[in-house]
Every structure is written in C-alpha cells, then in structure tokens.
Short mmCIF file of C-alpha atoms in Angstrom, two decimals:
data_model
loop_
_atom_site.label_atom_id
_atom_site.label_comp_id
_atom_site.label_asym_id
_atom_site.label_seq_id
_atom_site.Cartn_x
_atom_site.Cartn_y
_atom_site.Cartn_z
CA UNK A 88 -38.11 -28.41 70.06
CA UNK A 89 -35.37 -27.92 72.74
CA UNK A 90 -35.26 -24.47 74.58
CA UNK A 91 -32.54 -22.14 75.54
CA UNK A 92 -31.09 -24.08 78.22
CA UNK A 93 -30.50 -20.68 80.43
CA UNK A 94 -30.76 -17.02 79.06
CA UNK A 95 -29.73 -15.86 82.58
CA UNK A 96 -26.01 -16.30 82.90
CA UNK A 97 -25.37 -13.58 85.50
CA UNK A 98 -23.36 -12.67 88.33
CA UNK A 99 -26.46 -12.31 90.41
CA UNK A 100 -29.15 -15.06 89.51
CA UNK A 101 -32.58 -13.67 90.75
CA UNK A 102 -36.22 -14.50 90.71
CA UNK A 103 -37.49 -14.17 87.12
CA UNK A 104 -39.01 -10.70 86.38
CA UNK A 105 -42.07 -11.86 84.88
CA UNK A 106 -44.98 -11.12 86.87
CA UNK A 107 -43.81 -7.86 88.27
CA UNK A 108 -44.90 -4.37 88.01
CA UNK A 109 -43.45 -2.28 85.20
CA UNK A 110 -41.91 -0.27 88.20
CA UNK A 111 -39.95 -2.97 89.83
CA UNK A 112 -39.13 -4.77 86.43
CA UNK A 113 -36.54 -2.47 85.30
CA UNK A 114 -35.23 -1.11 88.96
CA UNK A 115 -31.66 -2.41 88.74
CA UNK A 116 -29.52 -3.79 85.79
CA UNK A 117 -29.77 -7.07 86.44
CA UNK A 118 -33.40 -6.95 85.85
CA UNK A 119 -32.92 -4.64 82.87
CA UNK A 120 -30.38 -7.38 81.60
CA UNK A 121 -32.80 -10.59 82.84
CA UNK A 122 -35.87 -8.74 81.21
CA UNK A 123 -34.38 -8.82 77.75
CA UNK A 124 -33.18 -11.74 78.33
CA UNK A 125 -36.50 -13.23 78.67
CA UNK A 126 -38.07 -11.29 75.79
CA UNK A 127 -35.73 -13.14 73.76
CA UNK A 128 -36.44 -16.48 75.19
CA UNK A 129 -40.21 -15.93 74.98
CA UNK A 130 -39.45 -14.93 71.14
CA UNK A 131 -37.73 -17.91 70.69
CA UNK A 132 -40.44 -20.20 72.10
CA UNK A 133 -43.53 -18.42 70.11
CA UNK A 134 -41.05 -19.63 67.28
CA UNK A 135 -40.10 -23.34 68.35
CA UNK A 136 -43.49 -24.11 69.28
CA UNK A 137 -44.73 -22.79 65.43
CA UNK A 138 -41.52 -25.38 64.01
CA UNK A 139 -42.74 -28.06 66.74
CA UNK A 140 -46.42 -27.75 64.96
CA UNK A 141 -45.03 -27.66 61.37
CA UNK A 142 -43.13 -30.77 61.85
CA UNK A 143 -45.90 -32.48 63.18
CA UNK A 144 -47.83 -32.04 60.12
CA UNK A 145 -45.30 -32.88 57.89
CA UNK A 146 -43.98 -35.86 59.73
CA UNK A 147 -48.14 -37.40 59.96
CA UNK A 148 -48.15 -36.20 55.79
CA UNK A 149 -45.66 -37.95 55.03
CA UNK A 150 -46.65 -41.42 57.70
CA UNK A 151 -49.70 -41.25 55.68
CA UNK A 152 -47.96 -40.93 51.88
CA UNK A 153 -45.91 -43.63 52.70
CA UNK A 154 -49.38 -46.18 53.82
CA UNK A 155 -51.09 -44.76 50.81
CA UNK A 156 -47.76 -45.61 48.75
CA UNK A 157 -47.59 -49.45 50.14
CA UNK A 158 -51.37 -49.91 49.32
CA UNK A 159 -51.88 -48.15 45.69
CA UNK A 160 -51.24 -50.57 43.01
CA UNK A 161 -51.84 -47.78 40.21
CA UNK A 162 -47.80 -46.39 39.04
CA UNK A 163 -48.74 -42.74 38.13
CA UNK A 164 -50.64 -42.52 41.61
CA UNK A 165 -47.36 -44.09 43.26
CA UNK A 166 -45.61 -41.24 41.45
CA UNK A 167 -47.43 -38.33 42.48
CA UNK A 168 -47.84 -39.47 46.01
CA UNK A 169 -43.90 -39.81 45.92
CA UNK A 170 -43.47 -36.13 44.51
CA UNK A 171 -45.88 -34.77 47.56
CA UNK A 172 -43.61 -37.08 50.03
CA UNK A 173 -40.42 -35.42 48.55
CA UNK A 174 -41.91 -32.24 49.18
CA UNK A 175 -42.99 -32.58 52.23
CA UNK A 176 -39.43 -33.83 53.12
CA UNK A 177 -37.97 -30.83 51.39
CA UNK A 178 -40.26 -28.77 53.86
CA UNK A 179 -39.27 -30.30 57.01
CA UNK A 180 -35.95 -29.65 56.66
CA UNK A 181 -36.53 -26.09 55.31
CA UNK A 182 -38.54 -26.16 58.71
CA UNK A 183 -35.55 -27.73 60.69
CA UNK A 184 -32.95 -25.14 59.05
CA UNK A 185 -35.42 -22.60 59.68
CA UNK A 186 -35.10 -23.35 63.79
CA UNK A 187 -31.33 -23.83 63.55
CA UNK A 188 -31.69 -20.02 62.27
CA UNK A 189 -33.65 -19.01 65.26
CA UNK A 190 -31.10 -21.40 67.69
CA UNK A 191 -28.45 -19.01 66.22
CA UNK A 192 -30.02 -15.85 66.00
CA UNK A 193 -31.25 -16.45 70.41
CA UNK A 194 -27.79 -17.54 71.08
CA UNK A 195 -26.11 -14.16 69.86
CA UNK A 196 -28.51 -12.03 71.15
CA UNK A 197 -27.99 -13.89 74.58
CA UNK A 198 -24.08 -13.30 74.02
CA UNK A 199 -24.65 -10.00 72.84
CA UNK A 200 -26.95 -8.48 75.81
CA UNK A 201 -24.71 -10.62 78.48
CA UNK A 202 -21.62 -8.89 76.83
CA UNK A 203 -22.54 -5.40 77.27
CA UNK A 204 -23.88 -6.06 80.63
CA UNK A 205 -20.30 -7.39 82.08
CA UNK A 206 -18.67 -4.11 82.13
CA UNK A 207 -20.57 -3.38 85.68
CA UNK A 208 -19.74 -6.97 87.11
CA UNK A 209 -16.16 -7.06 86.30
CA UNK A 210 -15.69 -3.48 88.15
CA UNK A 211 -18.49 -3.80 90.73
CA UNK A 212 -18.46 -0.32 92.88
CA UNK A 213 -19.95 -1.41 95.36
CA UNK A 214 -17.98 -4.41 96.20
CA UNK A 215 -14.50 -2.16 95.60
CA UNK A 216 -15.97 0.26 98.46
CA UNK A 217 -16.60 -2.56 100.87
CA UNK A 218 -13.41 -3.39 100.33
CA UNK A 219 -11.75 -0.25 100.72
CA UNK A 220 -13.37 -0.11 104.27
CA UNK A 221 -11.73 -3.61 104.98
CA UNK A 222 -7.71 -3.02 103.43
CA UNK A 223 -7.84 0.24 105.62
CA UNK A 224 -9.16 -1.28 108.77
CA UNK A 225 -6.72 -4.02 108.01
CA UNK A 226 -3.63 -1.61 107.88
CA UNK A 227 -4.53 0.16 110.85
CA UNK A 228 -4.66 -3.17 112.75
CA UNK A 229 -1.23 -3.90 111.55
CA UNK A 230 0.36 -0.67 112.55
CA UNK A 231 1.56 -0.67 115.91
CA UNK A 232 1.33 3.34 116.50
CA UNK A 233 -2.29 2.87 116.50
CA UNK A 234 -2.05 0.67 119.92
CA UNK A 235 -2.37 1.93 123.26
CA UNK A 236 0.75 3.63 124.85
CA UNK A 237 3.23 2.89 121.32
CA UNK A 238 3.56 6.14 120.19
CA UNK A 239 4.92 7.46 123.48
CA UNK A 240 7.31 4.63 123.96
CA UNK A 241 8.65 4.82 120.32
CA UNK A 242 9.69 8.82 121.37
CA UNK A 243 12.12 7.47 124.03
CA UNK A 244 12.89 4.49 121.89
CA UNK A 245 14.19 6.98 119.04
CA UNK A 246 15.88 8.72 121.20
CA UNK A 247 17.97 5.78 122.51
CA UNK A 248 18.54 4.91 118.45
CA UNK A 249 19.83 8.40 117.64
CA UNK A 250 22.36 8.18 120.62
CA UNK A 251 23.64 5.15 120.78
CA UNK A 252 23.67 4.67 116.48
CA UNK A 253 27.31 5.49 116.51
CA UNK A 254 28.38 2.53 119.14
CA UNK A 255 26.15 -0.09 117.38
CA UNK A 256 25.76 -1.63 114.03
CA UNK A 257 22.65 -2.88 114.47
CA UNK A 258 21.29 0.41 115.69
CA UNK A 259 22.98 2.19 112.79
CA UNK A 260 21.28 0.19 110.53
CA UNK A 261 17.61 0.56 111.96
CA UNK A 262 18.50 4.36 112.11
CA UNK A 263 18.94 4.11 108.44
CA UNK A 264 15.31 2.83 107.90
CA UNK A 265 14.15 5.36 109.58
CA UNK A 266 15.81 7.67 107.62
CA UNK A 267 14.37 6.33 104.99
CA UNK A 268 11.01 6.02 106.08
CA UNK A 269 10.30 8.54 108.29
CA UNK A 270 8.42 6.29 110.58
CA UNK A 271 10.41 2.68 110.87
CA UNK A 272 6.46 1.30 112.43
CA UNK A 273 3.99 3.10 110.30
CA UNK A 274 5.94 3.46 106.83
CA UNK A 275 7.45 -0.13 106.28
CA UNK A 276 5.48 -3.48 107.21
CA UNK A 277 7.22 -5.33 110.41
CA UNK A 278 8.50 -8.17 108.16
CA UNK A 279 11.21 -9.66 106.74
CA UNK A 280 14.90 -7.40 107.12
CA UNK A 281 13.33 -4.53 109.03
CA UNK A 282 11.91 -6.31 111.39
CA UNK A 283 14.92 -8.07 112.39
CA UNK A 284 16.98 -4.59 112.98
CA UNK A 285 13.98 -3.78 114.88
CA UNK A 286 13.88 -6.19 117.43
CA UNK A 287 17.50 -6.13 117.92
CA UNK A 288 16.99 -2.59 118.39
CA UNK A 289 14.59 -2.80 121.03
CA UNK A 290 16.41 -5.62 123.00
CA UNK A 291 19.71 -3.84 123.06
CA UNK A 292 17.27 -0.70 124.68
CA UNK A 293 15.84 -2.55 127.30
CA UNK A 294 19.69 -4.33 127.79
CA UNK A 295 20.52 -0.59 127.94
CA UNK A 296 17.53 0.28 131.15
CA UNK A 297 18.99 0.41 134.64
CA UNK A 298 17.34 -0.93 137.79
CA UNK A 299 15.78 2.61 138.29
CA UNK A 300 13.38 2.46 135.11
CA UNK A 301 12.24 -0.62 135.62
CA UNK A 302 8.20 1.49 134.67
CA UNK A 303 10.22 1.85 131.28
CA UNK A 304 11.37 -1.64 130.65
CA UNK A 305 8.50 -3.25 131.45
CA UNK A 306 6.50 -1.33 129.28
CA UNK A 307 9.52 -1.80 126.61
CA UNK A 308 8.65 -5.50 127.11
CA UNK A 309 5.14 -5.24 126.17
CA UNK A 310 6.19 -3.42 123.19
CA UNK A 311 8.63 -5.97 122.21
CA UNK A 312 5.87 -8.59 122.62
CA UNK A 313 3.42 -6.39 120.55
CA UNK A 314 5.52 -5.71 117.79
CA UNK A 315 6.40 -9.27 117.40
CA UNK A 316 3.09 -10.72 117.49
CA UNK A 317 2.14 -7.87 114.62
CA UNK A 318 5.42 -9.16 112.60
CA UNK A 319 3.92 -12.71 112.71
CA UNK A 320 0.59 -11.10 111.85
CA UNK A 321 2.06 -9.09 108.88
CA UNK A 322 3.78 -12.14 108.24
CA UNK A 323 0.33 -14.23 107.93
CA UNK A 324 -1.09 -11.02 106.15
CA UNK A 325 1.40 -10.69 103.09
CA UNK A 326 0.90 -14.40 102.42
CA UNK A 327 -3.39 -13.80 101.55
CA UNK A 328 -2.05 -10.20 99.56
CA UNK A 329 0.33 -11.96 97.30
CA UNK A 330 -2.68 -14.31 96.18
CA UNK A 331 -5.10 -10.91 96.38
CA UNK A 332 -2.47 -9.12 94.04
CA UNK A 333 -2.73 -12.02 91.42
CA UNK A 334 -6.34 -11.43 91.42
CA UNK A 335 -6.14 -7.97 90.79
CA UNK A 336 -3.65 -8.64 88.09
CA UNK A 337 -5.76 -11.29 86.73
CA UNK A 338 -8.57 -8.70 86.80
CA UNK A 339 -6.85 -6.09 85.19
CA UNK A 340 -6.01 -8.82 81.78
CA UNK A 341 -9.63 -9.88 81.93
CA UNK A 342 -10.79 -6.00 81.82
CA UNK A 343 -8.75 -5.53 78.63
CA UNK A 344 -9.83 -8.65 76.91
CA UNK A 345 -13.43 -8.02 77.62
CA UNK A 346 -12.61 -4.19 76.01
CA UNK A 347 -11.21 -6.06 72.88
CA UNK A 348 -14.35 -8.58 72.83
CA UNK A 349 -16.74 -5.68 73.09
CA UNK A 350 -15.28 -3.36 70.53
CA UNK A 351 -15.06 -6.52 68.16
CA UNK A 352 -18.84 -7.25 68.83
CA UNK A 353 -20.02 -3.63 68.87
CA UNK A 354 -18.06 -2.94 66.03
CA UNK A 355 -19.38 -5.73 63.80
CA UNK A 356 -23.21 -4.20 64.69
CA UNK A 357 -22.00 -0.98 63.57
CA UNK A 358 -22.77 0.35 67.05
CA UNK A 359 -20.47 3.11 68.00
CA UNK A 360 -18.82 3.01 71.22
CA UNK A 361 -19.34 6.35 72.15
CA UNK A 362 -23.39 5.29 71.16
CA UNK A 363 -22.88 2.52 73.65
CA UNK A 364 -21.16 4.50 76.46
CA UNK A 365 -24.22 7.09 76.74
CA UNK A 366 -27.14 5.55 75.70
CA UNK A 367 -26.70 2.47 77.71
CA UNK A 368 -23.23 2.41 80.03
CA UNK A 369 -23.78 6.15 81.43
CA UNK A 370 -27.71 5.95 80.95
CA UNK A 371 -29.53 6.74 84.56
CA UNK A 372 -33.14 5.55 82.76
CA UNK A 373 -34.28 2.45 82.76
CA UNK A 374 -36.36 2.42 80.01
CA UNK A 375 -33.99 4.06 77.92
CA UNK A 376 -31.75 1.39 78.59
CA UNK A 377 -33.87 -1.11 78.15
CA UNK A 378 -34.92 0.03 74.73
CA UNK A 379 -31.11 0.31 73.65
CA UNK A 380 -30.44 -3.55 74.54
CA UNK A 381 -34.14 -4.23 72.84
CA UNK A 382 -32.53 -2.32 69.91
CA UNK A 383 -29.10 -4.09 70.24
CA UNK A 384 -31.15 -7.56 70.29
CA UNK A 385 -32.49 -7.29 67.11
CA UNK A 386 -29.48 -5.53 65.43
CA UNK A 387 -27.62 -9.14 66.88
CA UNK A 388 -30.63 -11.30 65.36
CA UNK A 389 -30.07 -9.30 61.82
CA UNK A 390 -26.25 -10.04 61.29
CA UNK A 391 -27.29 -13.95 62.16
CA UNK A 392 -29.80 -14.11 59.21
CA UNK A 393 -27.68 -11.55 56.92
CA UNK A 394 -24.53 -14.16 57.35
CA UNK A 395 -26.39 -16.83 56.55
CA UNK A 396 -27.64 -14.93 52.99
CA UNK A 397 -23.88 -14.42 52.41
CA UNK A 398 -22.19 -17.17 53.15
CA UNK A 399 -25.11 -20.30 53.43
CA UNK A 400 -22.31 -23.00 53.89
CA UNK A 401 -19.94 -21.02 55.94
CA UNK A 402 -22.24 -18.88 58.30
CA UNK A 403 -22.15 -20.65 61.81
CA UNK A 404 -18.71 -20.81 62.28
CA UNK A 405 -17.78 -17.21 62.87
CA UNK A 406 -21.25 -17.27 65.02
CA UNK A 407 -19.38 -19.64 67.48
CA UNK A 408 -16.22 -18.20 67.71
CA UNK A 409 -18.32 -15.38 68.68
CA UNK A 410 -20.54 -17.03 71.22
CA UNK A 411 -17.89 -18.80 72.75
CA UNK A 412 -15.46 -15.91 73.06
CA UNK A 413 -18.13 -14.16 75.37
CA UNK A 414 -18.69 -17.91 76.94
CA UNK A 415 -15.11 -17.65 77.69
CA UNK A 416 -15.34 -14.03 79.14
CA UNK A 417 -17.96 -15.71 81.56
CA UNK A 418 -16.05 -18.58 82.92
CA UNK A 419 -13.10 -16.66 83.60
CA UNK A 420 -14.75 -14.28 85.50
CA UNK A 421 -16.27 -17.14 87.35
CA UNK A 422 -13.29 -18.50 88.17
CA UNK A 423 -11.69 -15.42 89.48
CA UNK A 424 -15.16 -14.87 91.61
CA UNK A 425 -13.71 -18.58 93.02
CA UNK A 426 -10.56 -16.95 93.82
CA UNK A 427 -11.78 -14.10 95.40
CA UNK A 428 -14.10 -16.16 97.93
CA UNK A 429 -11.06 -18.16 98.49
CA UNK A 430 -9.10 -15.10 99.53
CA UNK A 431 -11.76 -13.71 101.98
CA UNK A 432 -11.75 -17.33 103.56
CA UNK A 433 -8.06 -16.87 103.84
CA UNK A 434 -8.56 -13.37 105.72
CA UNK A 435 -11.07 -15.02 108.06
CA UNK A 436 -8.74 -17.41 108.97
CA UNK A 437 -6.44 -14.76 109.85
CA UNK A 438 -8.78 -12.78 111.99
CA UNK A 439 -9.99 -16.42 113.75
CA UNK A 440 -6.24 -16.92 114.21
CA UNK A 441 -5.49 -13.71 116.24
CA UNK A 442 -9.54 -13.07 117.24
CA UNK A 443 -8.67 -13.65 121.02
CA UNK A 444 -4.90 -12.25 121.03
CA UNK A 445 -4.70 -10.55 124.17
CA UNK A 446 -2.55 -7.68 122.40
CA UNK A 447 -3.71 -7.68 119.32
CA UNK A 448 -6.95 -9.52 119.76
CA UNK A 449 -9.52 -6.24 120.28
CA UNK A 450 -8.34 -4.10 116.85
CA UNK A 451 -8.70 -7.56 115.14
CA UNK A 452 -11.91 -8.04 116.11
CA UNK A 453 -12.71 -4.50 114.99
CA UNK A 454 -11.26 -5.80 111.75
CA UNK A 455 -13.57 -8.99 111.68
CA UNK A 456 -16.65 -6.76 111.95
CA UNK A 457 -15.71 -5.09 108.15
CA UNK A 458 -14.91 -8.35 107.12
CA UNK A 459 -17.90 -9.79 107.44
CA UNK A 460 -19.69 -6.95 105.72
CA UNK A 461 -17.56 -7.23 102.60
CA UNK A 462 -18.33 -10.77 103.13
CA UNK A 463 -22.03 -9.87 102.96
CA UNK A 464 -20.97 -7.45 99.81
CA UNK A 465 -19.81 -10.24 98.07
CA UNK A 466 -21.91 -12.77 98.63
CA UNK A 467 -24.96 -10.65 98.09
CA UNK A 468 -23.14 -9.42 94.33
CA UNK A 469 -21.38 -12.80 93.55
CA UNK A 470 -21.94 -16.68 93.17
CA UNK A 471 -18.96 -18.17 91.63
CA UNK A 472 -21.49 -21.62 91.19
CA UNK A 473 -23.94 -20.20 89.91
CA UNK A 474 -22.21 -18.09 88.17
CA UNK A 475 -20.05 -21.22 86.44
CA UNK A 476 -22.97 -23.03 86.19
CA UNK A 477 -24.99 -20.78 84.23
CA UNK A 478 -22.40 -19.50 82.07
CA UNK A 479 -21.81 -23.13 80.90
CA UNK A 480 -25.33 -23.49 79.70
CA UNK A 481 -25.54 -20.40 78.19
CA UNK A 482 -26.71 -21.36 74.54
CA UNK A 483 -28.68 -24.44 73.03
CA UNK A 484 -26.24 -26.31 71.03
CA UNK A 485 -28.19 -27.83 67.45
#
C-alpha cells in the first residue's frame, strides 16, 4: 500500500531523528514534533504492510477459486467454491476499508501534532529578536543626530529658526514641527512635507551666512547634503516598511485563525486549553512533552474510528474539512515566509544601494552587518520551499 507521502511538514525540515541517542532525539521541538511524527508513520507502515499481506492472500484465493470454478464440471462444487470467492471478496474490501481507516486515522494525527506545534513557528522568538537588533540599527542609520558634527550644527541652526520664524513663512512653519516634535531630525522621518520645510529652512540659513562664517556654511552644506541623501534613504526605507507592515498585519489574522483552528481541534479531543498550555506549550521537559503529543496522537486516532462507528456513510467528510483547515494554516504561513524573504531582499537592496555613500555609506554598512545576521536567523528557522512543499504533501489521499 501507498505511504504517508511526508509526516514532516515543518518550518525547519531536518535529518530524520531515527538513529539518534535518546538525548539528542528530543533536544529541540522540532525533533520532539518530527519524533512523533515518525512514530506515527512507523505505526502506519507495521499496519499497511499487514493489509499489503492480507490482500495478497485473498487476491491468489480468489485467482485460484476462479481456475478451480472454470475447470469443475460438478454444480454444488461450483456453488460452494463461489460462496468462498464471495467471501473472500467480502474480506478484501473489509481489508481495503480497514486501511482507508488507518489512511484517516495517520492523516489526523499528522494534522493534529503539526497543529499544536505551529504556535512556536508563527511567533518565532528568536527570529523577532534578530530583528529587533536590525529595525533599531536601521533607525539609528536614518537619524541624522547620530552623524558626526549634526547635533552641534542643528544648535545654531535652531537658533537661526527661532529668530528669524517671524520674517519667514517657511521658517514659521518648520518651527511648528518642531514644536510639535521636539526634535524636527530625530522625532519625524525626513520625508514627505517635513522634509520640504526642512530644506527650505536650511537653504534660507546658509542664504542668511556672511562672508565671515564661511567654517559655518560650509559645514551647513554638508549638512544639507546629508540630510538629503537620508530623505532619499527614508524615502527608499518607507517603501520595504509599507510591504513589512502588511506582513505583520497578515501575521497578526493568521495568529487568530490558527487560535480558532486550535480551540476547534482541541476542543473536539476534549483537551482543555489550559491542559494544553502547561503540559505541552509552557512544558521545559522533553519527555513530558513528548508523552503529551504521544497522548494527543492517539486521542486524534480514537475520534477517527469513533466517527466512523457513528456515522459509517458520513464520517470522512468532517475528517477533511479538518485536515485541510490545518493544510490551509500551513500554506499560508508558507506564503507569508515568501514574503518575508522577499522583504529582507528588499532591505539588502537598500543597504547595496547606499553601501559605499560617502556620507551615509559607513552607518549603513554597520547596518548591513545585522542584516545579514537576521538573514542567517531566518534562513537557519525558515524555508518558504520547503516549507510549501511539504505542507502540500502532507496526507495520503485514498
């Protein structure tokens, strides 16, 4: 009989665990996860291989009822040979139901023990630190205070604003920002409105510098120049967070679908949540944990062959509304996995853009450094393919 096609539909698709010592078997979730997985799939083969044999037999019975049938010439012979033929038949496809059973009753527990474990992939920590590091970094290298010599020319460049805010509009209006503000460079992105009052600010101050400071206006012309190339670099940068915000939104939906999928699932195996939350979400021991999806397995393999008792012509269907809903789950977290990678790609491209800037160049280049490493982080937590791939073959369809 057919197997499973893939009982490992993770984020992170490792080596298998069998082999290993019981130490290193259960050392991280995904193993915890991948070694139930595999009991089941080792379950279900024991039982295929048992059907595979039982067929067999009954399909070489029945071969050789049918010769003995063509060649017997006696009727009440003919008749009994037929009766053992129709029983045989009537075996086989008890046998034949009988896998479809065990197709079912693998494919839930798969969903079930993949279900519980995508709580930890959908809110990875350890990727959300990485991260952290990076949006930080990546506001500090758009802030122009943090450059060499800014903060001491923004002092006399305030003090020009406050002075000269009654004799020009433009000034007023920039003064008014930084009313609001408190910092016009630090508290509001250079982009868009402000950063037009801004640079019309700081041309009508070097306008306003004599022949005497001409220390002053140069270094008001480097300013100029370094505030515009970190508009055009905000600029660049709120294009990637608009797409990085849909993400997170996107995120936030799937976390409360995948609440309502799990309470639905939990719920019909009479599994408390609060049960679930400490003896396997908030569980430091392995083993423990292990035993509760063991436990969980069979409770999912129960409900398969109790439905089936109740309801023997109606019994699947719920089963793969069920399987696909958490099939679903899967692929959508796959997708936005896609998304994410695309994202970073779009941040590299912003850091290769400005790498070699020669006034912004050396901050982004500090920035590339924590880019890469969330890079790393994701790569080393996600696969979107084989994520996608896996979660398509997820069950054996009979």
């Amino acid at each position: 009989m057919k197997k499973i096609l893939s009982l490992l539909p993770a984020a992170i698709i490792v080596c298998t665990v069998y082999g290993q010592t019981p130490d290193t078997t259960l050392s991280s979730n995904k193993n915890i996860r991948d070694k139930v997985l595999g009991d089941i799939q080792d379950n279900l083969d024991k039982k295929t291989k048992n059907i595979d044999q039982t067929l067999a037999k009954l399909d070489h019975k029945v071969d050789s009822l049918d010769q003995e049938i063509a060649a017997s010439r006696d009727a009440r012979d003919k008749a009994d040979k037929l009766l053992l033929r129709v029983q045989a038949l009537e075996k086989r496809q008890q046998a034949i139901e009988e896998n479809e059973l065990y197709v079912y009753q693998a494919n839930y527990q798969s969903a079930i023990i993949n279900l519980v474990s995508m709580d930890k992939e959908i809110k990875p920590l350890v990727l959300f630190n990485a991260s952290k590091s990076f949006f930080s970094t990546l506001n500090e290298t758009a802030n122009p205070m943090n450059y060499p010599g800014y903060q001491e020319w923004y002092k006399h460049f305030y003090e020009y604003i406050q002075k000269e805010k009654e004799h020009e509009a433009s000034l007023a209006v920039l003064n008014d920002f930084v009313q609001a503000t408190g910092n016009i460079t630090s508290a509001t992105p250079i982009a868009g409105p402000v950063s037009q009052a801004l640079f019309l600010g700081i041309n009508s101050y070097i306008s306003s510098l004599g022949s005497k400071k001409k220390e002053l206006r140069e270094q008001s012309q480097k300013m100029l120049l370094l505030t515009a190339k970190l508009s055009q670099f905000n600029y660049d940068k709120d294009l990637v967070e608009q797409q990085w915000e849909i993400v997170q939104k996107e995120l936030e939906k799937l976390q409360i679908h995948y609440d309502t999928i799990l309470n639905q699932n939990l719920s019909l195996l009479r599994v408390p949540r609060g049960s679930y939350n400490s003896d396997f979400n908030r569980e430091t021991d392995a083993e423990k944990r292990y035993q509760f999806l063991t436990a969980l397995r069979k409770d999912a393999s129960t409900l398969v062959t109790d439905r089936k008792a109740n309801d023997p012509k109606n019994w699947k269907q719920p089963i793969y509304y069920e399987l696909m809903d958490v099939q679903s789950l899967k692929l959508r977290f796959g997708d936005l996995t896609f998304d994410i990678r695309g994202i970073l790609a779009k941040y590299k491209e912003l850091t290769f853009k400005y790498h070699n800037d020669p006034e912004i160049g050396l901050k982004v280049q500090a920035l590339d450094v924590k880019l890469n490493a969330l890079n790393d982080t994701f790569d080393a937590a996600f696969d979107p393919n084989d994520y996608i791939n896996s979660a398509t073959r997820m069950y054996l369809v009979n």
